XYZ file of C-alpha atoms in Angstrom:
775
model
C 0.000 0.000 0.000
C 1.398 3.384 -0.979
C 1.697 6.167 1.643
C -1.026 8.199 -0.121
C -3.370 5.229 -0.145
C -2.502 4.536 3.479
C -3.215 8.144 4.425
C -6.593 8.024 2.695
C -7.375 4.718 4.371
C -6.616 6.168 7.788
C -8.683 9.264 7.060
C -11.732 7.130 6.297
C -11.123 4.220 8.645
C -8.719 5.644 11.233
C -10.550 4.647 14.429
C -11.144 1.130 13.171
C -7.534 0.812 12.060
C -6.266 1.875 15.469
C -8.518 -0.715 17.101
C -6.938 -3.360 14.856
C -3.522 -2.912 16.422
C -5.061 -2.779 19.882
C -6.139 -6.398 19.664
C -2.953 -7.540 17.982
C -0.220 -6.016 20.094
C -1.338 -3.710 22.881
C -3.461 -6.243 24.760
C -0.523 -7.926 26.480
C 1.873 -4.999 26.432
C 1.700 -4.380 30.196
C 4.698 -6.013 31.880
C 3.644 -8.328 34.670
C 6.583 -7.339 36.867
C 9.251 -4.652 36.973
C 12.764 -5.535 38.112
C 14.628 -2.481 39.497
C 18.214 -1.742 38.612
C 19.444 -2.582 42.136
C 18.208 -6.168 41.882
C 20.808 -8.767 42.798
C 20.338 -10.567 39.479
C 21.777 -7.634 37.472
C 25.564 -7.345 37.196
C 27.124 -4.068 36.053
C 30.506 -3.038 34.694
C 31.780 0.497 34.360
C 35.107 2.297 34.647
C 35.097 5.821 36.039
C 35.811 8.394 33.363
C 35.183 5.960 30.473
C 32.044 6.211 28.338
C 30.320 4.754 25.263
C 30.385 0.995 25.829
C 28.912 0.417 22.389
C 30.718 -2.571 20.800
C 30.784 -6.170 22.012
C 32.331 -9.449 20.956
C 31.419 -12.734 22.630
C 34.403 -15.090 22.825
C 32.745 -18.136 24.332
C 35.839 -20.158 23.399
C 37.884 -17.940 25.729
C 35.177 -17.303 28.332
C 35.500 -13.592 27.553
C 33.262 -10.684 26.712
C 35.288 -8.150 24.707
C 33.830 -4.711 25.384
C 34.779 -1.702 23.283
C 34.475 1.728 24.875
C 36.032 5.153 24.452
C 39.785 4.651 23.955
C 39.782 1.223 25.608
C 38.910 -2.425 25.087
C 38.109 -4.542 28.155
C 38.197 -8.313 28.545
C 35.483 -9.355 31.018
C 34.585 -12.684 32.560
C 31.714 -13.975 30.441
C 29.896 -15.372 33.493
C 30.456 -12.320 35.677
C 31.253 -9.151 33.759
C 32.048 -7.235 36.936
C 35.367 -9.157 36.886
C 37.772 -7.477 34.477
C 40.496 -9.919 33.409
C 42.331 -7.788 30.833
C 42.304 -4.404 29.106
C 44.148 -2.494 26.431
C 44.210 1.266 25.923
C 43.995 2.870 22.485
C 44.144 6.627 22.927
C 44.149 9.207 20.165
C 47.322 11.255 19.752
C 47.338 14.945 20.594
C 48.173 15.806 16.975
C 45.165 13.877 15.682
C 42.927 15.470 18.285
C 44.153 18.972 17.392
C 43.628 18.254 13.694
C 40.099 17.081 14.431
C 39.149 20.175 16.423
C 40.705 22.427 13.754
C 38.186 20.954 11.306
C 35.321 22.194 13.445
C 34.574 19.137 15.577
C 34.112 19.327 19.321
C 36.604 17.863 21.760
C 34.011 15.241 22.697
C 33.920 14.050 19.082
C 37.716 13.911 18.784
C 38.410 10.820 20.899
C 38.919 7.275 19.717
C 35.625 5.430 19.995
C 35.937 1.670 19.488
C 33.132 0.793 17.072
C 34.145 -2.532 15.481
C 35.195 -5.822 17.112
C 35.378 -9.053 15.102
C 37.193 -12.362 15.433
C 39.364 -13.707 12.606
C 39.930 -17.323 11.598
C 43.319 -17.414 13.315
C 41.842 -16.269 16.643
C 43.031 -12.676 16.450
C 40.552 -9.832 16.815
C 39.997 -7.097 14.244
C 39.305 -3.783 15.983
C 38.496 -0.354 14.553
C 38.050 3.066 16.136
C 36.938 6.505 14.979
C 40.375 7.925 15.985
C 39.370 11.614 16.009
C 37.467 11.480 12.695
C 40.294 9.499 11.087
C 39.054 5.867 11.160
C 41.801 3.363 11.927
C 41.804 -0.430 12.245
C 44.236 -2.874 13.804
C 44.706 -6.387 15.175
C 44.399 -7.486 18.784
C 45.495 -10.714 20.495
C 44.674 -12.401 23.802
C 47.462 -14.563 25.181
C 48.428 -15.442 28.720
C 45.466 -13.515 30.114
C 46.600 -10.287 28.417
C 45.085 -8.210 25.623
C 47.632 -6.730 23.213
C 47.109 -4.308 20.339
C 49.570 -4.992 17.512
C 51.574 -2.088 16.152
C 50.418 -2.583 12.541
C 47.569 -0.190 11.795
C 45.372 0.150 8.696
C 43.247 2.881 7.158
C 39.682 2.351 8.314
C 37.888 4.606 5.807
C 34.787 2.890 4.531
C 35.073 0.275 7.283
C 34.584 2.279 10.470
C 32.472 5.446 10.704
C 34.097 8.857 11.126
C 31.406 10.135 13.465
C 31.164 8.290 16.818
C 27.389 8.854 16.882
C 26.663 7.743 13.310
C 24.683 4.561 12.674
C 26.690 1.838 10.944
C 26.870 -1.933 10.610
C 29.602 -4.502 10.007
C 29.916 -8.259 9.642
C 32.858 -10.659 9.367
C 32.146 -13.683 7.130
C 34.765 -16.190 5.987
C 37.587 -13.692 6.391
C 35.762 -10.938 4.479
C 34.602 -7.810 6.277
C 31.281 -6.306 5.169
C 30.728 -2.765 6.401
C 27.972 -0.213 5.858
C 29.074 3.322 6.676
C 30.319 6.483 4.919
C 33.521 6.928 2.950
C 34.260 10.601 3.597
C 34.645 13.090 6.450
C 31.358 14.875 5.668
C 29.360 11.649 5.712
C 27.918 12.328 2.247
C 29.157 9.134 0.529
C 27.363 6.119 2.023
C 28.383 2.680 0.871
C 28.200 -1.041 1.462
C 31.805 -2.219 1.269
C 33.485 -5.595 1.278
C 37.142 -5.540 2.303
C 40.006 -7.793 3.469
C 39.346 -9.888 0.320
C 38.192 -8.869 -3.188
C 36.995 -5.307 -2.589
C 33.495 -4.355 -3.789
C 31.263 -1.410 -3.004
C 27.964 0.175 -3.981
C 27.509 3.002 -6.480
C 27.348 6.589 -5.198
C 23.833 7.059 -6.559
C 20.616 7.995 -4.786
C 18.805 5.068 -6.381
C 21.262 2.745 -4.580
C 21.590 4.470 -1.192
C 19.834 7.761 -0.432
C 20.770 9.287 2.961
C 20.685 5.885 4.673
C 20.709 5.055 8.362
C 22.368 1.649 8.566
C 21.027 -0.780 11.140
C 22.206 -4.383 10.866
C 23.830 -7.012 8.643
C 23.204 -10.767 8.694
C 24.618 -13.687 6.697
C 22.301 -16.510 5.571
C 23.875 -19.759 4.224
C 21.418 -20.231 1.371
C 23.797 -22.489 -0.540
C 23.356 -25.278 2.029
C 21.114 -27.988 0.637
C 20.126 -25.820 -2.327
C 19.414 -27.925 -5.425
C 19.660 -24.831 -7.641
C 23.239 -24.180 -6.601
C 22.420 -20.757 -5.148
C 24.973 -18.669 -3.248
C 25.075 -17.523 0.386
C 23.661 -14.038 0.969
C 24.476 -11.050 3.157
C 21.388 -9.033 4.092
C 21.612 -5.357 5.026
C 18.824 -3.605 6.964
C 18.577 0.187 6.952
C 16.252 3.130 6.479
C 16.622 5.807 3.823
C 14.833 8.631 2.029
C 12.504 7.037 -0.493
C 13.075 7.854 -4.147
C 9.930 6.116 -5.405
C 7.380 8.459 -3.774
C 6.588 11.978 -4.973
C 6.284 13.812 -1.672
C 6.762 17.512 -1.004
C 9.021 16.607 1.931
C 11.430 13.744 2.487
C 9.760 10.467 3.351
C 11.883 7.811 5.050
C 11.168 4.104 4.606
C 12.673 0.892 5.926
C 14.716 -1.261 3.582
C 16.317 -4.669 3.276
C 19.084 -5.163 0.693
C 21.126 -8.199 -0.172
C 24.296 -9.172 -2.020
C 25.838 -12.513 -2.979
C 28.996 -13.634 -1.166
C 30.725 -14.805 -4.390
C 30.058 -11.537 -6.235
C 33.248 -10.347 -7.970
C 31.912 -7.279 -9.764
C 31.505 -6.664 -13.471
C 34.026 -6.861 -16.310
C 33.339 -3.516 -18.016
C 30.252 -2.172 -16.206
C 30.168 -2.138 -12.416
C 33.851 -2.807 -12.109
C 34.669 -3.424 -8.425
C 30.995 -2.734 -7.729
C 28.246 -5.067 -6.578
C 26.417 -6.803 -9.405
C 23.955 -8.457 -6.992
C 22.850 -5.444 -4.940
C 19.034 -5.338 -4.776
C 16.812 -3.676 -2.191
C 13.138 -3.736 -1.186
C 10.882 -1.893 1.228
C 10.408 -3.532 4.633
C 6.874 -3.095 5.913
C 5.699 -3.218 9.547
C 2.077 -1.989 9.385
C 1.349 -0.077 12.581
C -1.766 1.746 11.496
C -1.867 4.589 14.009
C 0.355 6.762 11.773
C 0.165 7.430 8.055
C 3.968 7.519 7.950
C 5.791 4.183 7.804
C 7.691 3.035 10.881
C 11.483 2.841 10.644
C 13.590 -0.204 11.457
C 16.028 0.157 14.375
C 17.517 -3.306 14.848
C 17.252 -6.826 13.391
C 18.071 -10.232 14.875
C 18.163 -13.487 12.927
C 16.924 -16.521 14.812
C 18.692 -19.399 13.085
C 16.892 -22.698 12.630
C 18.696 -25.933 11.845
C 17.388 -25.503 8.309
C 18.037 -21.930 7.148
C 14.706 -21.934 5.288
C 12.897 -21.911 8.647
C 14.938 -19.047 10.084
C 13.187 -15.809 11.020
C 14.214 -12.145 11.081
C 12.936 -10.226 14.124
C 13.013 -6.431 13.794
C 12.072 -3.479 16.019
C 10.460 -0.374 14.544
C 9.810 3.151 15.808
C 7.776 5.998 14.265
C 9.343 8.827 12.308
C 6.688 11.200 13.619
C 7.040 12.646 17.123
C 3.261 12.611 17.536
C 3.221 8.796 17.769
C 4.735 7.090 20.822
C 4.371 3.458 19.744
C 7.063 0.906 19.028
C 6.636 -2.429 17.289
C 8.250 -5.812 16.699
C 7.704 -7.545 13.354
C 8.911 -10.966 12.198
C 9.838 -11.972 8.644
C 10.452 -15.362 7.112
C 13.897 -15.681 5.536
C 12.317 -17.586 2.666
C 9.730 -14.863 2.067
C 12.437 -12.181 2.025
C 14.446 -14.186 -0.494
C 11.376 -14.681 -2.711
C 10.938 -10.919 -3.041
C 14.388 -10.675 -4.625
C 14.290 -13.877 -6.680
C 10.665 -13.771 -7.876
C 9.446 -10.189 -7.400
C 8.984 -7.394 -9.933
C 11.392 -4.511 -10.441
C 10.682 -0.807 -10.170
C 11.985 1.440 -12.891
C 12.325 5.258 -13.087
C 10.275 7.028 -15.748
C 10.545 10.703 -16.688
C 7.173 12.455 -17.194
C 6.297 15.783 -18.814
C 6.753 17.747 -15.601
C 10.396 16.607 -15.559
C 9.778 14.675 -12.357
C 10.984 11.080 -12.105
C 8.300 8.540 -11.335
C 8.999 4.984 -10.256
C 6.664 2.393 -11.757
C 6.638 -1.373 -11.986
C 8.821 -2.644 -14.811
C 6.663 -4.592 -17.261
C 9.200 -5.267 -20.008
C 11.198 -8.368 -20.723
C 13.996 -9.082 -18.251
C 17.487 -9.815 -19.541
C 18.929 -13.292 -18.968
C 20.173 -14.332 -16.482
C 17.913 -12.483 -14.048
C 19.476 -9.150 -12.952
C 20.884 -9.233 -9.421
C 20.708 -13.012 -9.142
C 23.624 -15.021 -7.816
C 25.529 -17.324 -10.116
C 23.607 -20.605 -9.853
C 23.430 -23.813 -11.883
C 21.289 -22.189 -14.566
C 23.842 -19.418 -15.139
C 26.708 -21.893 -15.210
C 24.929 -23.922 -17.897
C 24.949 -20.728 -19.979
C 28.711 -20.445 -19.563
C 28.518 -17.741 -16.887
C 30.818 -19.051 -14.161
C 31.338 -15.772 -12.209
C 29.838 -12.300 -12.205
C 32.734 -11.180 -14.423
C 31.046 -13.162 -17.229
C 27.664 -11.413 -16.905
C 26.402 -9.654 -20.073
C 26.524 -5.854 -20.123
C 22.744 -5.734 -20.582
C 22.228 -7.490 -17.276
C 24.688 -5.203 -15.497
C 23.144 -2.042 -16.995
C 19.717 -3.148 -15.774
C 20.761 -3.766 -12.168
C 22.873 -0.588 -12.156
C 19.844 1.629 -12.830
C 17.041 -0.456 -11.323
C 18.090 -2.054 -8.011
C 14.688 -1.463 -6.340
C 12.131 -4.263 -6.090
C 8.434 -3.566 -6.441
C 6.711 -5.608 -3.705
C 7.372 -4.754 -0.081
C 8.444 -7.477 2.341
C 5.423 -8.227 4.540
C 5.674 -9.574 8.104
C 4.499 -12.993 9.203
C 0.745 -12.978 9.897
C 0.574 -9.573 8.204
C 0.865 -7.589 11.435
C 3.312 -6.852 14.282
C 3.950 -9.395 17.004
C 4.109 -6.647 19.613
C 3.016 -3.011 19.694
C 3.814 -1.044 22.841
C 3.329 2.517 23.936
C 5.986 4.391 25.891
C 9.763 4.276 25.670
C 11.013 3.592 22.141
C 12.466 0.211 21.255
C 16.162 0.218 20.322
C 17.557 -3.352 20.157
C 16.337 -6.957 20.069
C 17.686 -10.491 20.584
C 15.654 -13.704 20.487
C 15.887 -17.112 22.135
C 13.887 -20.288 21.498
C 12.859 -22.317 24.571
C 11.351 -25.801 24.865
C 8.700 -25.725 27.575
C 7.327 -28.527 29.726
C 4.577 -29.222 27.158
C 7.247 -30.071 24.586
C 6.540 -27.055 22.387
C 9.093 -24.419 21.392
C 8.402 -20.802 22.305
C 10.133 -17.658 21.096
C 11.323 -15.328 23.855
C 12.176 -11.771 22.782
C 14.419 -9.449 24.784
C 13.779 -5.889 23.601
C 15.885 -2.922 24.730
C 14.429 0.566 25.087
C 15.764 4.106 25.008
C 15.428 4.533 28.787
C 17.607 1.625 29.912
C 15.006 -1.137 30.188
C 14.757 -4.579 28.587
C 11.340 -6.111 27.946
C 11.091 -9.911 28.140
C 8.190 -10.959 25.915
C 6.734 -14.249 24.627
C 4.181 -14.860 21.898
C 1.788 -17.718 22.699
C -0.054 -18.512 19.457
C -0.750 -14.852 18.747
C -1.145 -13.799 22.394
C 1.723 -11.518 23.386
C 2.785 -11.624 27.046
C 5.456 -9.353 28.525
C 6.710 -11.425 31.429
C 8.772 -8.664 32.977
C 10.715 -5.500 32.308
C 14.218 -5.098 33.727
C 15.853 -1.753 34.436
C 19.488 -2.509 33.628
C 21.047 0.916 34.151
C 20.718 3.527 36.865
C 20.383 6.317 34.305
C 17.655 6.445 31.627
C 20.135 5.821 28.804
C 19.341 3.983 25.541
C 20.276 0.334 25.198
C 22.764 0.565 22.326
C 23.780 -3.074 22.043
C 22.339 -6.457 23.045
C 24.054 -9.830 22.900
C 22.719 -13.232 23.924
C 24.806 -16.240 24.878
C 22.991 -19.571 24.859
C 26.116 -21.261 26.228
C 26.098 -19.199 29.417
C 22.360 -18.446 29.493
C 23.142 -14.749 29.896
C 22.020 -11.500 28.276
C 24.558 -8.686 27.828
C 23.725 -5.029 27.195
C 25.793 -1.966 26.441
C 25.071 1.739 26.764
C 26.910 5.025 26.992
C 27.184 4.615 30.786
C 28.264 0.996 31.130
C 27.557 -2.664 30.434
C 25.041 -4.956 32.148
C 24.542 -8.692 32.463
C 21.420 -10.573 33.503
C 20.417 -14.223 33.360
C 17.832 -15.280 30.808
C 15.949 -17.017 33.618
C 15.810 -15.759 37.194
C 13.180 -18.150 38.501
C 13.900 -17.275 42.131
C 11.946 -14.049 41.675
C 8.728 -16.075 41.774
C 8.048 -16.810 45.443
C 5.001 -19.084 45.220
C 3.600 -21.741 42.914
C 0.827 -19.381 41.834
C 3.314 -16.629 41.036
C 5.597 -19.039 39.170
C 2.854 -20.464 36.967
C 1.042 -17.187 36.250
C 4.333 -15.592 35.171
C 4.135 -17.919 32.133
C 7.892 -17.899 31.884
C 8.949 -20.822 29.644
C 12.324 -20.960 31.414
C 10.756 -21.684 34.832
C 8.580 -24.297 36.538
C 7.430 -24.916 40.100
C 9.277 -27.805 41.701
C 6.925 -29.588 44.110
C 9.706 -31.595 45.741
C 11.838 -28.528 46.480
C 8.943 -26.129 47.066
C 10.401 -23.391 44.851
C 10.417 -22.073 41.300
C 13.390 -23.490 39.403
C 14.892 -23.283 35.932
C 13.540 -25.885 33.565
C 16.220 -28.531 32.865
C 16.698 -30.297 29.542
C 13.702 -32.405 28.647
C 15.870 -35.468 28.053
C 16.619 -35.721 31.783
C 13.376 -34.269 33.035
C 11.257 -35.817 35.774
C 7.993 -34.062 34.917
C 5.885 -35.447 37.718
C 7.346 -33.008 40.234
C 7.123 -29.888 37.998
C 4.215 -27.546 37.327
C 4.197 -25.219 34.327
C 1.404 -23.858 32.119
C 2.795 -21.221 29.782
C 0.097 -21.351 27.117
C -3.028 -21.803 29.277
C -1.868 -20.077 32.501
C -3.614 -22.813 34.498
C -2.479 -22.778 38.114
C -5.241 -25.025 39.421
C -2.763 -27.852 40.085
C -0.743 -25.733 42.509
C -0.901 -26.962 46.103
C -3.062 -25.007 48.496
C -0.780 -22.680 50.462
C -0.589 -22.906 54.214
C -2.727 -20.505 56.233
C -0.828 -17.321 56.929
C -0.554 -16.439 60.604
C -1.578 -12.845 61.361
C 0.906 -10.299 62.628
C -0.464 -8.944 65.920
C -0.137 -5.189 66.360
C -1.435 -2.830 69.049
C -2.805 0.658 68.600
C -4.416 3.453 70.557
C -7.450 5.445 69.502
C -6.972 8.614 67.473
C -3.813 7.512 65.666
C -3.233 6.754 61.947
C -2.050 3.364 60.697
C -0.669 2.170 57.372
C -0.690 -1.577 56.730
C 1.652 -2.580 53.859
C 0.578 -5.044 51.181
C 2.811 -5.984 48.240
C 0.923 -6.755 45.018
C 1.498 -10.179 43.517
C 2.073 -8.584 40.090
C 1.331 -5.392 38.191
C -1.634 -7.173 36.626
C -3.142 -8.062 39.989
C -5.732 -6.134 41.985
C -5.556 -5.747 45.755
C -8.590 -6.529 47.911
C -8.794 -5.987 51.670
C -10.995 -7.886 54.108
C -11.774 -7.090 57.721
C -12.940 -10.012 59.808
C -13.503 -11.999 56.551
C -15.773 -9.303 55.122
C -14.854 -7.064 52.134
C -13.606 -3.712 53.378
C -15.141 -0.763 51.591
C -13.192 2.515 51.711
C -14.818 5.126 53.924
C -13.875 8.502 55.387
C -11.601 6.793 57.876
C -10.335 3.829 55.833
C -8.602 4.330 52.492
C -7.283 1.520 50.324
C -3.911 2.533 48.861
C -2.073 0.785 46.011
C 0.391 -0.956 48.298
C -1.118 -0.375 51.727
C -4.248 0.161 53.758
C -4.279 3.599 55.338
C -6.487 4.072 58.390
C -6.567 7.794 59.068
C -8.303 7.788 62.464
C -8.449 4.735 64.683
C -11.197 3.982 67.126
C -12.329 1.017 69.148
C -14.087 -0.304 66.028
C -10.744 -0.440 64.208
C -9.707 -3.555 66.085
C -9.967 -6.779 64.104
C -8.329 -9.069 61.574
C -7.218 -7.449 58.304
C -6.334 -9.582 55.286
C -4.812 -8.375 52.020
C -5.479 -10.495 48.933
C -3.970 -10.241 45.473
C -6.398 -11.192 42.684
C -4.975 -11.855 39.211
C -6.895 -12.847 36.093
C -5.403 -15.131 33.457
C -7.132 -16.723 30.461
C -10.596 -16.084 31.913
C -9.771 -17.461 35.362
C -9.182 -15.556 38.595
C -6.586 -16.594 41.150
C -6.481 -15.241 44.672
C -3.501 -15.273 46.999
C -3.251 -13.969 50.554
C -0.365 -11.532 50.726
C -0.514 -10.149 54.262
C -2.584 -10.652 57.425
C -2.704 -8.260 60.403
C -4.546 -8.417 63.703
C -5.032 -4.994 65.268
C -5.629 -4.968 69.003
C -6.702 -1.961 71.047
C -4.001 -1.240 73.597
C -6.339 -1.371 76.604
C -7.518 -4.909 75.739
C -4.084 -6.506 75.373
C -3.331 -9.183 77.937
C 0.136 -9.498 79.347
C 2.304 -12.314 78.001
C 0.863 -12.367 74.468
C 3.138 -12.104 71.457
C 2.005 -8.658 70.404
C 3.980 -6.182 68.337
C 3.262 -2.571 69.327
C 2.881 -0.074 66.539
C 5.509 2.653 66.325
C 4.560 6.048 67.775
C 2.019 7.655 65.470
C 1.313 11.363 65.011
C -1.879 13.021 66.014
C -4.668 12.874 63.441
C -4.824 15.645 60.902
C -6.703 18.768 61.873
C -10.126 18.967 60.210
C -12.109 21.978 59.159
C -14.359 21.754 62.249
C -11.330 21.767 64.546
C -10.084 24.976 62.938
C -13.392 26.830 63.384
C -12.295 28.585 66.631
C -9.244 29.926 64.763
C -11.118 31.133 61.684
C -12.974 34.012 63.416
C -9.880 35.833 64.801
C -8.048 35.259 61.504
C -10.862 36.944 59.549
C -10.875 39.850 61.987
C -7.099 40.193 61.647
C -7.372 40.253 57.848
C -10.003 43.021 57.956
C -7.841 45.080 60.326
C -4.808 44.742 58.043
C -6.867 45.841 55.038
C -8.084 48.979 56.876
C -4.532 49.836 57.977
C -3.252 49.419 54.437
C -5.940 51.678 53.003
C -5.302 54.343 55.661
C -1.519 54.374 55.029
C -2.045 54.644 51.278
C -4.432 57.561 51.815
C -1.985 59.314 54.166
C 0.932 58.664 51.828
C 2.896 56.584 54.295
C 2.966 53.796 51.711
C 3.451 54.255 47.998
C 2.227 52.131 45.119
C 4.678 51.411 42.226
C 5.108 54.535 40.092
C 4.038 57.103 42.697
C 6.202 59.448 44.781
C 6.161 59.671 48.587
C 5.287 63.045 50.001
C 7.024 64.618 52.940
C 3.970 63.848 55.044
C 4.479 60.119 54.599
C 7.121 59.785 57.269
C 7.132 56.750 59.564
C 5.952 53.228 58.995
C 2.945 51.269 60.111
C 3.290 49.117 63.091
C 3.820 45.427 62.571
C 0.723 43.308 62.773
C 0.472 40.606 65.405
C 1.948 37.124 65.049
C -0.119 34.293 63.631
C -1.497 31.636 65.945
C 1.156 28.962 66.461
C -1.575 26.365 66.882
C -2.332 26.642 63.153
C 1.041 25.174 62.187
C 0.729 22.010 60.132
C 1.588 18.748 61.847
C 3.917 16.431 59.872
C 2.823 12.822 59.627
C 5.506 10.121 59.831
C 4.869 6.429 59.327
C 7.301 3.547 59.080
C 6.644 1.243 56.124
C 8.389 -1.818 54.751
C 10.353 -1.113 51.577
C 8.768 -2.349 48.335
C 11.883 -4.304 47.460
C 11.118 -7.780 48.739
C 14.799 -8.682 48.647
C 15.643 -6.670 51.768
C 14.155 -5.617 55.071
C 14.911 -1.906 54.984
C 12.324 0.661 55.946
C 11.477 4.018 54.439
C 10.177 7.107 56.203
C 7.420 9.068 54.504
C 6.791 12.684 55.487
C 3.478 14.382 54.982
C 5.231 17.326 53.383
C 6.076 15.154 50.368
C 9.719 14.327 51.161
C 10.716 10.651 51.027
C 13.953 9.292 52.402
C 15.112 5.688 52.468
C 17.156 4.059 55.149
C 18.740 1.633 52.672
C 21.811 2.944 50.823
C 21.368 0.200 48.239
C 18.016 1.651 47.153
C 19.735 4.953 46.430
C 21.819 3.305 43.737
C 18.954 3.807 41.295
C 18.980 7.417 40.238
C 16.093 6.702 37.860
C 12.763 7.198 39.658
C 9.951 4.795 38.947
C 7.998 7.285 36.856
C 9.873 5.871 33.859
C 8.331 2.507 34.585
C 4.875 4.043 34.937
C 5.180 5.956 31.678
C 6.292 2.860 29.840
C 3.406 0.837 31.213
C 0.684 3.235 30.093
C -0.968 1.386 27.253
């Protein structure tokens, strides 16, 4: 669908279209739980004074995570990244930095930012840095527990970006380095380059690359098991300004391009240029905006047969008026069919001298333009791309754009979420207790969170969101290690590590099952939620899991919770804490087994019951229940039980916990009535005195002059009644973090302090979580 047609469709059917995405993606977009950044399961790494941890290389063979930052590369323990085992410094020289600033760049731009880290066949690492807008590459080794940067350096132009903040992509395949960046200082010559072997690049033409923002590159081994003798492909994902639409302003679209690994360029035309470069529009139809969403990151989930592999991509809007993000999935086979079987677009000049792009309806030259050299081409005597006819090369040189867009699986996004924009994605496939495989997506956001989401036959469930960094910084890189079962993230402020499955967060069988986490199951023998072992060695009779149906009816009935006895005196205020089972649960309070309805004296808070004024009738048994709905069923769990006893009725020797000293109840309007009359009289007196002094000239309004008669000053009015001073209310509450026993002190004036220094590690307040959860 063209943008104009889409705009017209939204104009006529906008409300209905918006409702379409509501059912598809937004229904399950509320995370069930939020994990704060000070959680024990999150491991951080950061060096003071070092920034931009934006390149990563997993060396599972060495047990290392290579982390590239500003002017340094760190070797971290893959299982605990807080342990630094090695490092190497790569600082820019003062001459290079001075040359960079002389060209108009800021000092912040003129450092050496490590942007590229790849492993070579011989075990060495290939590393590139911006080097003060003079890209440079070199070789790095790891021997004897030490990282060493070899003295031999190479020009990194066209391989590494000049600008440390510019989007780029690179991929090392069979000793060849594929890089998508710019070739010049100004960033005006974008290209897809292959280096370290036979060098090839794209043409500097708008119909090839038009102001692109490069995102990701992936290699697909399409030659494996291919009866047609096809070649392996390298796919490039990016966004660019569309050339095929006649808009008054620039319209950006998402693209996927691909080249053949054995491409050697043309003989006379397209010498040292790609002969297999084709591109197509990538569609992710989020229908709340007439403008297409733009791709931000792509992850390839690899199946044992490459034909069953799937691309997962995150998209964000190009309009600031839309705050949705989306995840779309694409079949590798469907993407390949667009290039091998689709139509071509061709530019046509019309009378107004504008260039229109229309579907090419003429006869295609043979072999098919942009195709890899397969068995059919070899039967024609075309053994390499150097043998391709000029007619074929001329066609692909001027018409690299395919006509059909690549559509997502099921024709719609897997996930649509409002709030913080998505930035990165990685995907894992998990075999659950029912024997089925489920796709788990870890999606980074621009405020330092990672969403853990699963799609159950079209039903999207966000199991939890994890705040990885103290600051609301974008997740710039995500890596997943199946070998260690860990997720690694990088940002401008540091790197983070978290396990793919932290089943210990679920404290009860009900909580474990309703989380619908395919990594976890409730172990009846051990009485705790544990990671699901391999099915080959699984004793299923002692495990409970129901990820698809969310059926917790087989959970054992929990033991009756003993009440916590507390004493009180009349006239005080009491706050009884109650931690919700999940963000999707509702809290219900009962008093003496009867539902408690909020009244003037009792107020049900989100995480507590606040009793403003106690009386003799306050005494009784209070029970807090968490009620969560899942798949049409409601599950109730008792979270807290209190027994409040009036102080005068407590017998000696009982195990009773006295309440902490409570402040006097707040002053009401009736209590202030004796003070209101003298205050009104005082106000009238002051008004009369003010008018008299203005009349006599003792006081002067702005712009007037005092006369000589206005000597002296009015006497000071009397002091206000000290009894009218507001009384601060202080209550001691348990901290929301169930992993510790610290208490916080809440003041009525709005100030909140926390007795736990660990809680202060998070400088990001929870409003970021609330904003992200508003669906």
